Short mmCIF file of C-alpha atoms in Angstrom, two decimals:
data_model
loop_
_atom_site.label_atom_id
_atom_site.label_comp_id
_atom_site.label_asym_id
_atom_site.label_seq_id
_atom_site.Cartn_x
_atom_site.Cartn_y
_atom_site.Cartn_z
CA UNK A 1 173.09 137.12 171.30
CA UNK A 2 175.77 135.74 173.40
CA UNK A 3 175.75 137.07 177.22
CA UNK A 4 177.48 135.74 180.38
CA UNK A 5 175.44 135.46 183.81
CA UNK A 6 175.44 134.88 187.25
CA UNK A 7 172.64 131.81 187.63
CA UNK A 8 173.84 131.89 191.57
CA UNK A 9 176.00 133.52 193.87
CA UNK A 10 178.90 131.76 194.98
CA UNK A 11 182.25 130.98 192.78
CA UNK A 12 183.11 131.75 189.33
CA UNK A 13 181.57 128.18 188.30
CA UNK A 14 178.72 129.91 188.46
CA UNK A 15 178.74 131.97 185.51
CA UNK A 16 177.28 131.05 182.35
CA UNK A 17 177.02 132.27 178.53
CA UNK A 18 173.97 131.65 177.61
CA UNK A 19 171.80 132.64 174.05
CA UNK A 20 169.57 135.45 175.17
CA UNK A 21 167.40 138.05 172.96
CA UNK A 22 169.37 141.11 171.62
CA UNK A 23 168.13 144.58 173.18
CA UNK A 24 166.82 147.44 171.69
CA UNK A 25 167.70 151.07 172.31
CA UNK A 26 164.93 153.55 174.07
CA UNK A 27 164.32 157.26 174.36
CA UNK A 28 167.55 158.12 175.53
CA UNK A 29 169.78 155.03 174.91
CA UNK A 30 172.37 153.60 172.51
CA UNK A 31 172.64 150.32 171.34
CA UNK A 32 176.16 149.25 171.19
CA UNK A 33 178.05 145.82 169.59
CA UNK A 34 180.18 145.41 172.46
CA UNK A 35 183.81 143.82 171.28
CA UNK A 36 185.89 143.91 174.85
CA UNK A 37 184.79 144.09 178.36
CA UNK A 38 187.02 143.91 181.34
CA UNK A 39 186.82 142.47 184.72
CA UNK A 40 186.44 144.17 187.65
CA UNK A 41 186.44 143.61 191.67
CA UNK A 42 182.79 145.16 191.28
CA UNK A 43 181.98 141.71 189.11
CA UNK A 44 183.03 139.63 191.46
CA UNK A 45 181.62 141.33 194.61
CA UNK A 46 178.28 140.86 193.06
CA UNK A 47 179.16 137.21 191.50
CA UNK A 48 179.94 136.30 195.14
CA UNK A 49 176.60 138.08 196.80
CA UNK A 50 178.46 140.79 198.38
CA UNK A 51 175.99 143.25 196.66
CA UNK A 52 172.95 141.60 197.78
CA UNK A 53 170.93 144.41 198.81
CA UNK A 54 171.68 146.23 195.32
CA UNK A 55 171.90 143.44 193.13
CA UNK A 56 169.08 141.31 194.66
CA UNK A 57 168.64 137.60 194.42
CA UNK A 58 166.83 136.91 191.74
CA UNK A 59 168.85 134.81 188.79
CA UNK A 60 170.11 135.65 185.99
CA UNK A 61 171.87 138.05 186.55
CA UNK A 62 174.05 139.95 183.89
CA UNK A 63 177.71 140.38 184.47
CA UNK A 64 180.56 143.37 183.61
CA UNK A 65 180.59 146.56 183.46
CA UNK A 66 182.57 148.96 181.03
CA UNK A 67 183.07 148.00 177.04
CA UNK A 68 184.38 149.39 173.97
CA UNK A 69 182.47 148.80 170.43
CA UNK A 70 180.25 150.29 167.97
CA UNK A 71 177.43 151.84 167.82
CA UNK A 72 174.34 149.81 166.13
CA UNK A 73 171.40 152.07 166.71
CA UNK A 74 170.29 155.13 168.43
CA UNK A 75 166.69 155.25 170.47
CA UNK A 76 164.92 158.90 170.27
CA UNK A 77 166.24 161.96 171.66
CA UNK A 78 170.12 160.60 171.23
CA UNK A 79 172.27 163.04 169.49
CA UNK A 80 176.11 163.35 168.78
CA UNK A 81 176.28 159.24 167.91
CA UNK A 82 175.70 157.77 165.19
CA UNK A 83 175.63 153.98 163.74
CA UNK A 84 179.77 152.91 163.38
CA UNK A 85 180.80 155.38 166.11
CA UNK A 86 184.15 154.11 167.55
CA UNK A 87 182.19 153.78 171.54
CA UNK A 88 183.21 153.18 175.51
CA UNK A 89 181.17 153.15 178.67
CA UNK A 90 179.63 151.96 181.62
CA UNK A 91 176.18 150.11 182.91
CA UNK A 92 175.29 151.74 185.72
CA UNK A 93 176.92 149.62 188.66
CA UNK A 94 173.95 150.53 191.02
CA UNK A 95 170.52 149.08 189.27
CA UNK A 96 169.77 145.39 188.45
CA UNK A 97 170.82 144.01 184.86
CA UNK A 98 169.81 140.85 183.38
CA UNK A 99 172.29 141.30 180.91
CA UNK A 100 175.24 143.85 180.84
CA UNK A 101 178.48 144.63 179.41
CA UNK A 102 179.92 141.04 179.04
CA UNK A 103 177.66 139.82 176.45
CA UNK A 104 177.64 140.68 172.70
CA UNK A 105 175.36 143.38 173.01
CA UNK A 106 174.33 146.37 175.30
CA UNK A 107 172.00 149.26 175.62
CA UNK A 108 172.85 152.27 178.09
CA UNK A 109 171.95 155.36 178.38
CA UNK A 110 173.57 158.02 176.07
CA UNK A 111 174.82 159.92 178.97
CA UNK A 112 177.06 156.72 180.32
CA UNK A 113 179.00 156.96 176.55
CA UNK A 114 181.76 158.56 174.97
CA UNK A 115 183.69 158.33 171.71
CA UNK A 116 186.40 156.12 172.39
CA UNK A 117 190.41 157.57 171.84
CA UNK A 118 191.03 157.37 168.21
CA UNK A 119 193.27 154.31 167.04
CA UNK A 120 192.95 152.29 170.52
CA UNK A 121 192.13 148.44 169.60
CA UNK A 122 189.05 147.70 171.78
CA UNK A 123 190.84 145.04 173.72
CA UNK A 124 193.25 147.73 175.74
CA UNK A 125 190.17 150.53 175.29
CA UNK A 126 188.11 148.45 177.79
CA UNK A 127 191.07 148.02 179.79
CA UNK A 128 190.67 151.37 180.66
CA UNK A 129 187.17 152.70 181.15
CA UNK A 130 186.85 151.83 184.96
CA UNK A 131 190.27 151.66 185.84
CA UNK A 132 191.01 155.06 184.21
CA UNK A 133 187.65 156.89 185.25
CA UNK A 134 187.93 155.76 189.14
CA UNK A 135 192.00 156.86 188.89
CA UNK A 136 190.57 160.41 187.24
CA UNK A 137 188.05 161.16 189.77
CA UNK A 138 190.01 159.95 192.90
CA UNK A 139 193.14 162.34 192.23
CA UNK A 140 191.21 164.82 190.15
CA UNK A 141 187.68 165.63 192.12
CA UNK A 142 188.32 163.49 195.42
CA UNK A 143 191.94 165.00 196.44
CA UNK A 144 192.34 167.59 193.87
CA UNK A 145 195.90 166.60 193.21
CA UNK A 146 198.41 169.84 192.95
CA UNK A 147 201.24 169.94 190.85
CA UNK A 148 204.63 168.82 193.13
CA UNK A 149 202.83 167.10 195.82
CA UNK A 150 203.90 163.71 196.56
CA UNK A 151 201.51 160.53 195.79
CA UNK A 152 201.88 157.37 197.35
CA UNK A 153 199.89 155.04 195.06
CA UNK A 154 199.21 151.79 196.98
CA UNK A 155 197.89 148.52 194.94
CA UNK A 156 199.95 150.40 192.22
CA UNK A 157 200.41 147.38 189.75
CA UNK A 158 196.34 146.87 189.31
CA UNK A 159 194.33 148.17 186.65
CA UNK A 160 192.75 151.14 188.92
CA UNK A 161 196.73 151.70 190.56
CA UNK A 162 198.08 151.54 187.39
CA UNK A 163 195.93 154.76 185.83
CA UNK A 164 196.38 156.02 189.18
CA UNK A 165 200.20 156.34 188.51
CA UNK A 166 200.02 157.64 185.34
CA UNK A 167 197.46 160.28 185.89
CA UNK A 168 199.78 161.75 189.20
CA UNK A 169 202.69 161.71 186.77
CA UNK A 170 200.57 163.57 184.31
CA UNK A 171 199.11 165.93 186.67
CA UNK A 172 202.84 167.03 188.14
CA UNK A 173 202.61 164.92 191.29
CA UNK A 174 206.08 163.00 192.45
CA UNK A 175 204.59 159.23 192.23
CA UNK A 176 205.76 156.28 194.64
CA UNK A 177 203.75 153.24 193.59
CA UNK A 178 203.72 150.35 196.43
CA UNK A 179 203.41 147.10 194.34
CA UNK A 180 205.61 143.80 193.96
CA UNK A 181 209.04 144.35 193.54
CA UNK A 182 208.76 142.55 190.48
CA UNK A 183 206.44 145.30 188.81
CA UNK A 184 209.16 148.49 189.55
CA UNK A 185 210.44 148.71 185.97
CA UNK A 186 207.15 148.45 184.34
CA UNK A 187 205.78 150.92 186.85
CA UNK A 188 208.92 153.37 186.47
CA UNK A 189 207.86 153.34 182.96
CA UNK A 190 204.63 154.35 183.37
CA UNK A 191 205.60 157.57 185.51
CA UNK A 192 206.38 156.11 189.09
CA UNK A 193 209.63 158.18 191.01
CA UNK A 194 209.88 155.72 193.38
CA UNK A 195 208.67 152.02 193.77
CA UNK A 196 208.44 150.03 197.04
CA UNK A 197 207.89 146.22 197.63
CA UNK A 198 204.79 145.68 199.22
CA UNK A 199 205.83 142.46 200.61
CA UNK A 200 208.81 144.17 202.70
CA UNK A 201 207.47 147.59 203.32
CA UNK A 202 205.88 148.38 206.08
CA UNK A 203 203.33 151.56 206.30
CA UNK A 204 205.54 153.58 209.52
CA UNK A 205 208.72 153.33 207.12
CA UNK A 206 207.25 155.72 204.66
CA UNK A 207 205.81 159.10 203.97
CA UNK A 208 204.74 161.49 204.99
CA UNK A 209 202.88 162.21 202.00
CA UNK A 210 200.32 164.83 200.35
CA UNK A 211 198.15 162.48 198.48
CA UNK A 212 197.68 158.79 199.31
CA UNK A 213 195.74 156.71 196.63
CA UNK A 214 194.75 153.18 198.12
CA UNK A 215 192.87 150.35 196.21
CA UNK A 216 193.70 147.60 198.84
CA UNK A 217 191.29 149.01 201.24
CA UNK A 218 193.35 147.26 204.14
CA UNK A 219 195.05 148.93 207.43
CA UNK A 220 193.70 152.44 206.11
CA UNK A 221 193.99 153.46 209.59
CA UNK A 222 197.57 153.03 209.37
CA UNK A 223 198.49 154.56 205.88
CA UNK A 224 196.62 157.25 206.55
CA UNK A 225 199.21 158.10 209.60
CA UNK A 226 201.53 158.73 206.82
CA UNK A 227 199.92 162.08 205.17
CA UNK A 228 201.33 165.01 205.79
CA UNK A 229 199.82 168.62 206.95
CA UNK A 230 196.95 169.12 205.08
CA UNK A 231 197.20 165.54 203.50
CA UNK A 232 194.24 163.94 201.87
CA UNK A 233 193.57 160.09 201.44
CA UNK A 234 190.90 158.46 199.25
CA UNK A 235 190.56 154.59 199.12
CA UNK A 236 188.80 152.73 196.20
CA UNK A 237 189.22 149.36 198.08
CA UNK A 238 185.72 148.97 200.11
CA UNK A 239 185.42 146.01 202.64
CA UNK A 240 183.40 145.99 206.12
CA UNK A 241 186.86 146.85 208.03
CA UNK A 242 187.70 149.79 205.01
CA UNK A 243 183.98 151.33 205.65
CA UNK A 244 184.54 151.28 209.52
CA UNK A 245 188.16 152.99 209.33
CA UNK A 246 186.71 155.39 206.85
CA UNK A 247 183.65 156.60 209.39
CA UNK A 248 186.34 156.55 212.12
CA UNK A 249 188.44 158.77 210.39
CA UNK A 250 185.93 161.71 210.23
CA UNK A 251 187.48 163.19 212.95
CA UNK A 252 190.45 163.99 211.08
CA UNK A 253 189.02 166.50 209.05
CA UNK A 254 191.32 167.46 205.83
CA UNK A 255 192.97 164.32 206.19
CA UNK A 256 189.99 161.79 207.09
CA UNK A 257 190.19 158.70 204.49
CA UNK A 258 187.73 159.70 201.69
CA UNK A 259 185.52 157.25 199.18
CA UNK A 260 183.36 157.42 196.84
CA UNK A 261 181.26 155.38 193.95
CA UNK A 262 183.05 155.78 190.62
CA UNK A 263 180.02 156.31 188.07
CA UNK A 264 181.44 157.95 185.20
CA UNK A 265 179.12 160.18 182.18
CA UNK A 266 180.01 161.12 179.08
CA UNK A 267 182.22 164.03 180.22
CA UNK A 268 184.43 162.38 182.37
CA UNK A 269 185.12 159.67 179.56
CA UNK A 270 185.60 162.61 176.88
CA UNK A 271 188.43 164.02 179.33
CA UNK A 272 189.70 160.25 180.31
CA UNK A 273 190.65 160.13 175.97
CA UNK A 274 192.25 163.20 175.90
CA UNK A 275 194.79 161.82 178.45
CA UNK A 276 194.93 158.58 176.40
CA UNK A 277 195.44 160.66 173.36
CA UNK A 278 198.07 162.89 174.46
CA UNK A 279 199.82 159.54 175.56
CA UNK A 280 199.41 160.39 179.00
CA UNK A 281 197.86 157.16 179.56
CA UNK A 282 198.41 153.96 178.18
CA UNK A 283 196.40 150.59 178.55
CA UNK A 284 197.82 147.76 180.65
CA UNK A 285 196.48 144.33 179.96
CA UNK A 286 197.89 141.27 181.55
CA UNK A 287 195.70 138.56 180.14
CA UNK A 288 192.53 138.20 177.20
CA UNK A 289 189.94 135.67 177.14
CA UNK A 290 186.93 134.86 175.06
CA UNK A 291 183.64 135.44 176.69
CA UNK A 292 183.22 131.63 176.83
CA UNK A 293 186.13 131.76 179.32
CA UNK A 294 184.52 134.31 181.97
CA UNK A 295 184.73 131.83 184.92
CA UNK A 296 188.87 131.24 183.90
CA UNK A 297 188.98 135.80 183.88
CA UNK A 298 187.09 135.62 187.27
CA UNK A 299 189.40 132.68 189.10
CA UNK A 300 192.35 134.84 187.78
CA UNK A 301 191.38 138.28 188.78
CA UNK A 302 190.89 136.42 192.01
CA UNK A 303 194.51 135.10 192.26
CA UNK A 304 196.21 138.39 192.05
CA UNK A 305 199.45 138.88 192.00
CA UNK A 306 199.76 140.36 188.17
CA UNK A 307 200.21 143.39 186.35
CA UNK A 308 197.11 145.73 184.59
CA UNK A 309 193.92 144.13 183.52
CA UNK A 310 192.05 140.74 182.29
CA UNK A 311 190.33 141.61 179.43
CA UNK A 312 187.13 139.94 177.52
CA UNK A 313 187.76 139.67 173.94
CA UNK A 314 183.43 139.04 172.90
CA UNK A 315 184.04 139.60 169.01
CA UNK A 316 186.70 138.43 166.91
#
């Protein structure tokens, strides 16, 4: 099978498809034909050798994280899938692969899978499965999101801010999404109340706010000023500055800048396609590109600056 791999750490030239043996499913596992993957800052942390200590350094390593396919084959002990189930999920971002979800294949535990939202072409499925889970848990479980607070959403026109604006729409929160000012109709049409211009907007000439939602991980210290009483802020945006503000803000109790590892099962994906269902949430992709592309996906996730997702297309 087809895979793409990291043969070195350093820039996206380093990543390679090569022909590798297809995987079989264990006690526990699916086997899944893998037809979309997306790219994610967590890729290109590790590409780089920011993840050293989890990743380690020996080469190849595999590359990507969430998909959308089919199911090929069950190992023992799965039930509820079957061979032709409609599939997304997640390798788990903390153990070594040699292969992962870029490649034309994967195997993952049963528990890291759920039936994908009927009708949802892979491509904009994938699009979703990290964004959408880490957007879910940070307003859901981090911040517990009431109905009628106020959200600032900050990063708002990337794949995880995008969700993130969404979801607070659909949860009853009054959305401002801080993003490019030339994202604010697309983002008023996903849900936003309000949109700011992160180039002009500075964080003392806003707020205050109940929830604040940050995936820039940048002057936390600074946004987090603008919460309100009782005010909660989660970031989503991790750096060596971002994990010193965060300890620093401990002191602050309720309103002390929160983070956590998104690492989705089975039930948070089943409740991530009922809001893509309902039409709660819908899939933003900026860009596709064959697997044989990856580097090209990596140098533009890189660049910034756009709107939703780059998306692998492996199949097709």
């Amino acid at each position: 099978m087809k895979t793409a791999q990291i043969t070195s750490f350093g820039p996206p030239e380093v990543l390679r498809v090569t022909e590798t043996e297809r995987p079989s499913p264990g006690a526990g596992e699916v086997l899944v034909a893998v037809e979309a993957s997306s790219v994610n800052g967590h890729d290109t942390i590790v590409r780089s050798g920011g993840l050293k200590m989890v990743s380690g350094r020996k080469f190849p390593l595999g590359v990507g994280l969430d998909f959308a396919g089919a199911v090929v084959a069950v190992g023992p002990g799965v039930e509820g899938y079957r061979a032709g189930d409609r599939v997304w999920g997640m390798v788990h971002p903390r153990q070594r692969h040699t292969t992962a979800a870029a490649a034309e294949y994967v195997v993952v535990p049963a528990a890291r899978l759920g039936l994908a939202p009927a009708g949802v072409p892979a491509v904009e499925a994938a699009s979703l499965v990290v964004a959408g889970s880490t957007a879910l848990i940070a307003l859901r479980d981090s911040v517990g999101l009431g109905e009628g607070e106020r959200v600032l959403v900050r990063g708002a026109a990337g794949g995880v801010g995008t969700a993130a604006v969404q979801l607070a729409h659909a949860m009853g929160g009054h959305v401002t999404a801080l993003a490019r000012d030339r994202h604010a109709a697309v983002l008023r049409d996903l849900g936003a109340d309000a949109v700011l211009d992160y180039g002009t907007t500075t964080s003392d000439a806003i707020g205050p706010f109940d929830v604040i939602v940050d995936t820039v991980g940048s002057e936390l210290h600074c946004y987090r000023g603008r919460l309100g009483k009782g005010g909660r802020m989660v970031t989503v945006g991790l750096s060596a500055p971002a994990l010193a503000a965060i300890a620093a803000s401990a002191i602050h109790g309720s309103r002390r800048i929160r983070t956590f590892s998104a690492n989705p099962d089975s039930a948070v994906l089943s409740d991530l396609a009922g809001f893509v269902t309902s039409g709660a949430l819908r899939p933003t992709v900026h860009s596709v590109y064959p697997l044989a592309d990856i580097a090209a996906a990596h140098e533009a996730f890189e660049r910034g600056g756009v709107m939703g997702k780059h998306v692998l297309a492996i199949t097709g």
